[in-house]
One Martini backbone bead per residue (centre of mass of N, CA, C, O) as a GRO file, in nm:
protein
  264
    1MET     BB    1   0.052   0.051  -0.023
    2SER     BB    2   0.282   0.278   0.033
    3LYS     BB    3   0.413   0.275  -0.240
    4SER     BB    4   0.178   0.390  -0.409
    5LEU     BB    5   0.152   0.649  -0.236
    6LYS     BB    6   0.446   0.750  -0.274
    7LYS     BB    7   0.420   0.763  -0.602
    8ILE     BB    8   0.199   0.981  -0.593
    9VAL     BB    9   0.375   1.211  -0.453
   10GLU     BB   10   0.612   1.201  -0.649
   11GLU     BB   11   0.442   1.281  -0.900
   12SER     BB   12   0.324   1.538  -0.799
   13ARG     BB   13   0.586   1.676  -0.758
   14GLU     BB   14   0.726   1.646  -1.055
   15LYS     BB   15   0.438   1.761  -1.207
   16ASN     BB   16   0.278   1.960  -1.032
   17LEU     BB   17   0.012   1.853  -0.928
   18PRO     BB   18  -0.310   1.962  -0.786
   19GLU     BB   19  -0.411   1.648  -0.754
   20VAL     BB   20  -0.495   1.417  -0.482
   21ASP     BB   21  -0.583   1.073  -0.506
   22MET     BB   22  -0.684   0.856  -0.203
   23CYS     BB   23  -0.913   0.665  -0.257
   24ASP     BB   24  -0.957   0.370  -0.135
   25ARG     BB   25  -0.654   0.269   0.056
   26GLY     BB   26  -0.671   0.199   0.366
   27ILE     BB   27  -0.622   0.453   0.534
   28SER     BB   28  -0.507   0.530   0.899
   29ASN     BB   29  -0.255   0.734   0.840
   30LEU     BB   30  -0.096   1.015   0.725
   31LEU     BB   31   0.191   0.987   0.842
   32ASP     BB   32   0.243   0.723   0.645
   33ILE     BB   33   0.279   0.928   0.395
   34PRO     BB   34   0.542   1.003   0.232
   35GLY     BB   35   0.546   1.365   0.169
   36LEU     BB   36   0.263   1.490   0.186
   37PHE     BB   37   0.329   1.761   0.359
   38THR     BB   38   0.505   1.883   0.104
   39LEU     BB   39   0.246   1.950  -0.083
   40SER     BB   40   0.196   2.292  -0.104
   41ASN     BB   41   0.052   2.306  -0.417
   42ILE     BB   42  -0.196   2.170  -0.362
   43THR     BB   43  -0.571   2.207  -0.418
   44GLN     BB   44  -0.635   1.879  -0.391
   45LEU     BB   45  -0.788   1.624  -0.156
   46VAL     BB   46  -0.841   1.281  -0.159
   47LEU     BB   47  -0.978   1.051   0.132
   48SER     BB   48  -1.192   0.890   0.079
   49HIS     BB   49  -1.266   0.571   0.180
   50ASN     BB   50  -1.134   0.521   0.475
   51LYS     BB   51  -0.966   0.481   0.820
   52LEU     BB   52  -0.974   0.739   0.961
   53ASN     BB   53  -0.948   0.901   1.301
   54ALA     BB   54  -0.744   1.142   1.207
   55VAL     BB   55  -0.605   1.483   1.194
   56PRO     BB   56  -0.323   1.620   1.144
   57PRO     BB   57  -0.181   1.932   1.189
   58ASN     BB   58  -0.037   1.919   0.905
   59ILE     BB   59  -0.257   2.028   0.720
   60ALA     BB   60  -0.146   2.329   0.726
   61ASP     BB   61   0.088   2.280   0.495
   62LEU     BB   62  -0.167   2.292   0.289
   63LYS     BB   63  -0.201   2.612   0.188
   64ASN     BB   64  -0.363   2.563  -0.113
   65LEU     BB   65  -0.616   2.441  -0.039
   66GLU     BB   66  -0.970   2.400  -0.171
   67VAL     BB   67  -0.997   2.069  -0.153
   68LEU     BB   68  -1.142   1.858   0.108
   69ASN     BB   69  -1.183   1.495   0.112
   70MET     BB   70  -1.332   1.281   0.404
   71PHE     BB   71  -1.521   1.085   0.331
   72ASN     BB   72  -1.567   0.799   0.479
   73ASN     BB   73  -1.474   0.760   0.797
   74GLN     BB   74  -1.331   0.787   1.151
   75ILE     BB   75  -1.370   1.060   1.243
   76GLU     BB   76  -1.357   1.240   1.567
   77GLU     BB   77  -1.126   1.470   1.516
   78LEU     BB   78  -1.006   1.805   1.490
   79PRO     BB   79  -0.772   2.030   1.425
   80THR     BB   80  -0.726   2.360   1.473
   81GLN     BB   81  -0.534   2.388   1.203
   82ILE     BB   82  -0.777   2.373   0.978
   83SER     BB   83  -0.818   2.703   0.997
   84SER     BB   84  -0.535   2.774   0.806
   85LEU     BB   85  -0.705   2.729   0.566
   86GLN     BB   86  -0.753   3.006   0.346
   87LYS     BB   87  -0.856   2.847   0.062
   88LEU     BB   88  -1.084   2.706   0.154
   89LYS     BB   89  -1.405   2.587  -0.019
   90HIS     BB   90  -1.406   2.256   0.024
   91LEU     BB   91  -1.574   2.047   0.295
   92ASN     BB   92  -1.563   1.691   0.350
   93LEU     BB   93  -1.730   1.515   0.648
   94GLY     BB   94  -1.884   1.293   0.577
   95MET     BB   95  -1.908   1.015   0.734
   96ASN     BB   96  -1.844   1.030   1.052
   97ARG     BB   97  -1.746   1.091   1.433
   98LEU     BB   98  -1.845   1.371   1.495
   99SER     BB   99  -1.908   1.575   1.817
  100THR     BB  100  -1.698   1.808   1.718
  101LEU     BB  101  -1.553   2.136   1.694
  102PRO     BB  102  -1.316   2.322   1.671
  103ARG     BB  103  -1.153   2.598   1.780
  104GLY     BB  104  -1.204   2.833   1.507
  105PHE     BB  105  -1.351   2.698   1.257
  106GLY     BB  106  -1.488   2.992   1.160
  107SER     BB  107  -1.182   3.076   1.011
  108LEU     BB  108  -1.277   3.034   0.701
  109PRO     BB  109  -1.263   3.271   0.447
  110ALA     BB  110  -1.355   3.066   0.177
  111LEU     BB  111  -1.587   2.904   0.254
  112GLU     BB  112  -1.874   2.728   0.060
  113VAL     BB  113  -1.854   2.410   0.144
  114LEU     BB  114  -2.031   2.208   0.404
  115ASP     BB  115  -1.985   1.864   0.498
  116LEU     BB  116  -2.166   1.695   0.800
  117THR     BB  117  -2.285   1.437   0.721
  118TYR     BB  118  -2.301   1.192   0.925
  119ASN     BB  119  -2.291   1.263   1.244
  120ASN     BB  120  -2.258   1.373   1.606
  121LEU     BB  121  -2.417   1.639   1.595
  122ASN     BB  122  -2.485   1.972   1.771
  123GLU     BB  123  -2.538   2.263   1.915
  124SER     BB  124  -2.280   2.196   2.117
  125SER     BB  125  -2.051   2.148   1.882
  126LEU     BB  126  -2.032   2.450   1.821
  127PRO     BB  127  -1.841   2.698   1.779
  128GLY     BB  128  -1.868   3.039   1.827
  129ASN     BB  129  -1.755   3.093   1.511
  130PHE     BB  130  -1.919   2.943   1.312
  131PHE     BB  131  -2.095   3.205   1.192
  132TYR     BB  132  -1.836   3.333   1.033
  133LEU     BB  133  -1.923   3.165   0.772
  134THR     BB  134  -2.010   3.397   0.532
  135THR     BB  135  -1.926   3.229   0.243
  136LEU     BB  136  -2.153   3.029   0.264
  137ARG     BB  137  -2.369   2.832   0.030
  138ALA     BB  138  -2.338   2.536   0.167
  139LEU     BB  139  -2.523   2.329   0.423
  140TYR     BB  140  -2.459   2.002   0.572
  141LEU     BB  141  -2.672   1.849   0.850
  142SER     BB  142  -2.748   1.589   0.816
  143ASP     BB  143  -2.769   1.326   1.026
  144ASN     BB  144  -2.802   1.428   1.330
  145ASP     BB  145  -2.846   1.589   1.671
  146PHE     BB  146  -3.047   1.824   1.631
  147GLU     BB  147  -3.288   2.039   1.830
  148ILE     BB  148  -3.153   2.308   1.737
  149LEU     BB  149  -3.117   2.615   1.580
  150PRO     BB  150  -2.907   2.871   1.572
  151PRO     BB  151  -2.973   3.214   1.524
  152ASP     BB  152  -2.700   3.258   1.371
  153ILE     BB  153  -2.792   3.169   1.085
  154GLY     BB  154  -2.856   3.437   0.965
  155LYS     BB  155  -2.543   3.525   0.900
  156LEU     BB  156  -2.559   3.330   0.631
  157ALA     BB  157  -2.631   3.523   0.369
  158LYS     BB  158  -2.530   3.315   0.108
  159LEU     BB  159  -2.715   3.107   0.157
  160GLN     BB  160  -2.863   2.827  -0.070
  161ILE     BB  161  -2.800   2.574   0.118
  162LEU     BB  162  -3.005   2.378   0.352
  163SER     BB  163  -2.938   2.081   0.546
  164LEU     BB  164  -3.170   1.896   0.805
  165ARG     BB  165  -3.212   1.614   0.769
  166ASP     BB  166  -3.247   1.397   1.015
  167ASN     BB  167  -3.314   1.500   1.299
  168ASP     BB  168  -3.421   1.679   1.620
  169LEU     BB  169  -3.608   1.896   1.548
  170ILE     BB  170  -3.848   2.133   1.722
  171SER     BB  171  -3.732   2.409   1.568
  172LEU     BB  172  -3.715   2.730   1.426
  173PRO     BB  173  -3.567   3.000   1.360
  174LYS     BB  174  -3.662   3.345   1.259
  175GLU     BB  175  -3.368   3.375   1.114
  176ILE     BB  176  -3.425   3.205   0.857
  177GLY     BB  177  -3.561   3.469   0.710
  178ASP     BB  178  -3.265   3.607   0.632
  179LEU     BB  179  -3.211   3.400   0.396
  180ALA     BB  180  -3.236   3.543   0.102
  181GLN     BB  181  -3.062   3.313  -0.091
  182LEU     BB  182  -3.241   3.081  -0.068
  183LYS     BB  183  -3.318   2.757  -0.249
  184GLU     BB  184  -3.273   2.540  -0.018
  185LEU     BB  185  -3.485   2.323   0.211
  186HIS     BB  186  -3.408   2.066   0.448
  187ILE     BB  187  -3.650   1.917   0.707
  188GLN     BB  188  -3.681   1.641   0.706
  189GLY     BB  189  -3.710   1.420   0.964
  190ASN     BB  190  -3.847   1.550   1.227
  191ARG     BB  191  -4.000   1.763   1.513
  192LEU     BB  192  -4.197   1.941   1.357
  193THR     BB  193  -4.502   2.160   1.398
  194VAL     BB  194  -4.386   2.448   1.314
  195LEU     BB  195  -4.357   2.771   1.152
  196PRO     BB  196  -4.201   3.040   1.104
  197PRO     BB  197  -4.326   3.326   0.957
  198GLU     BB  198  -4.030   3.421   0.842
  199LEU     BB  199  -4.031   3.200   0.608
  200GLY     BB  200  -4.204   3.388   0.414
  201ASN     BB  201  -3.968   3.571   0.302
  202LEU     BB  202  -3.909   3.326   0.122
  203ASP     BB  203  -3.833   3.179  -0.188
  204LEU     BB  204  -3.949   2.826  -0.234
  205THR     BB  205  -4.183   2.788  -0.497
  206GLY     BB  206  -4.020   2.754  -0.740
  207PRO     BB  207  -3.882   2.572  -0.978
  208LYS     BB  208  -3.568   2.637  -0.858
  209GLN     BB  209  -3.696   2.534  -0.582
  210VAL     BB  210  -3.653   2.376  -0.241
  211PHE     BB  211  -3.894   2.202  -0.033
  212LYS     BB  212  -3.853   1.984   0.249
  213ALA     BB  213  -4.104   1.834   0.497
  214GLU     BB  214  -4.132   1.567   0.562
  215ASN     BB  215  -4.167   1.398   0.852
  216ASN     BB  216  -4.360   1.556   1.044
  217SER     BB  217  -4.548   1.720   1.325
  218TRP     BB  218  -4.787   1.883   1.218
  219VAL     BB  219  -5.010   2.098   1.246
  220THR     BB  220  -5.311   2.085   1.110
  221PRO     BB  221  -5.299   2.350   0.930
  222ILE     BB  222  -5.009   2.274   0.807
  223ALA     BB  223  -5.090   1.980   0.686
  224ASP     BB  224  -5.318   2.073   0.500
  225GLN     BB  225  -5.142   2.250   0.313
  226PHE     BB  226  -4.951   2.021   0.218
  227GLN     BB  227  -5.185   1.866   0.067
  228LEU     BB  228  -5.187   2.087  -0.150
  229GLY     BB  229  -4.898   2.254  -0.110
  230VAL     BB  230  -4.630   2.464  -0.087
  231SER     BB  231  -4.767   2.732  -0.165
  232HIS     BB  232  -4.981   2.699   0.068
  233VAL     BB  233  -4.808   2.727   0.293
  234PHE     BB  234  -4.688   3.016   0.237
  235GLU     BB  235  -4.953   3.152   0.235
  236TYR     BB  236  -5.003   3.090   0.520
  237ILE     BB  237  -4.746   3.197   0.686
  238ARG     BB  238  -4.817   3.496   0.567
  239SER     BB  239  -5.052   3.540   0.713
  240GLU     BB  240  -5.234   3.678   0.978
  241THR     BB  241  -5.344   3.442   1.104
  242TYR     BB  242  -5.072   3.301   1.167
  243LYS     BB  243  -4.915   3.513   1.311
  244TYR     BB  244  -5.122   3.503   1.549
  245ARG     BB  245  -5.123   3.176   1.595
  246SER     BB  246  -4.817   3.105   1.627
  247ALA     BB  247  -4.751   3.179   1.907
  248HIS     BB  248  -4.959   2.973   2.032
  249LEU     BB  249  -4.834   2.718   1.911
  250ILE     BB  250  -4.545   2.749   2.034
  251TYR     BB  251  -4.625   2.750   2.312
  252LEU     BB  252  -4.777   2.468   2.318
  253GLN     BB  253  -4.522   2.314   2.224
  254LEU     BB  254  -4.321   2.382   2.452
  255HIS     BB  255  -4.518   2.296   2.696
  256LYS     BB  256  -4.512   1.997   2.600
  257LEU     BB  257  -4.202   1.950   2.602
  258LEU     BB  258  -4.176   2.014   2.914
  259ASN     BB  259  -4.370   1.761   2.985
  260THR     BB  260  -4.204   1.536   2.824
  261GLY     BB  261  -3.942   1.615   2.701
  262ILE     BB  262  -3.714   1.661   2.457
  263SER     BB  263  -3.627   1.394   2.464
  264HIS     BB  264  -3.691   1.071   2.390
   0.00000   0.00000   0.00000
């Protein structure tokens, strides 16, 4: 194994190749790959479908990385040094074992796509500066353990895709209505009962927009509108009737949760 990986590194250095692909090579430790962290010119590193359980601090040596793909490994934690990758645009950490993100993670100034699908993350996992990632266009948090979405989500003003499918969400913050550029919202498979009226600020009903919300426990008026179609849902939550009723519905929901316990 190591010989072929060594050859990849040598070839990349000799030919000054921008991309290094080490997908599905049975790699368990990046430090076992001779010379990998001397490839400071590479812009793309693919390490998906391996057996990594950690990322060494040396990752910061690859200072020109724009794409880092570590999908489907066994990574349990990330080094704080990952936030030194000032040119990183696309980071795929989907299908790993992350339960927390490192302090300072939000100081990736160029990050546009962040995939954290299929991990063990919740609202407590996010460092204080997570929502400083204001260059983000796509954020994938599906298949995690979020019960709430922090109000600071509204700071991600450039967000076009937000995927929260299959979490434990019991509510959405009103600040989600601040995401004026949002084109796709996936909230199916949660424990939502009501929608914030502010969601009506967004246009998610056009032919190029996506709004997925099935498999939730919607209150009857909202469930009835879903039967008629997404455009009816948005028409309803924009109505004065709903704005008036929503505060009462949210109060009832919280009262019920406090009595039954938020967790399953």
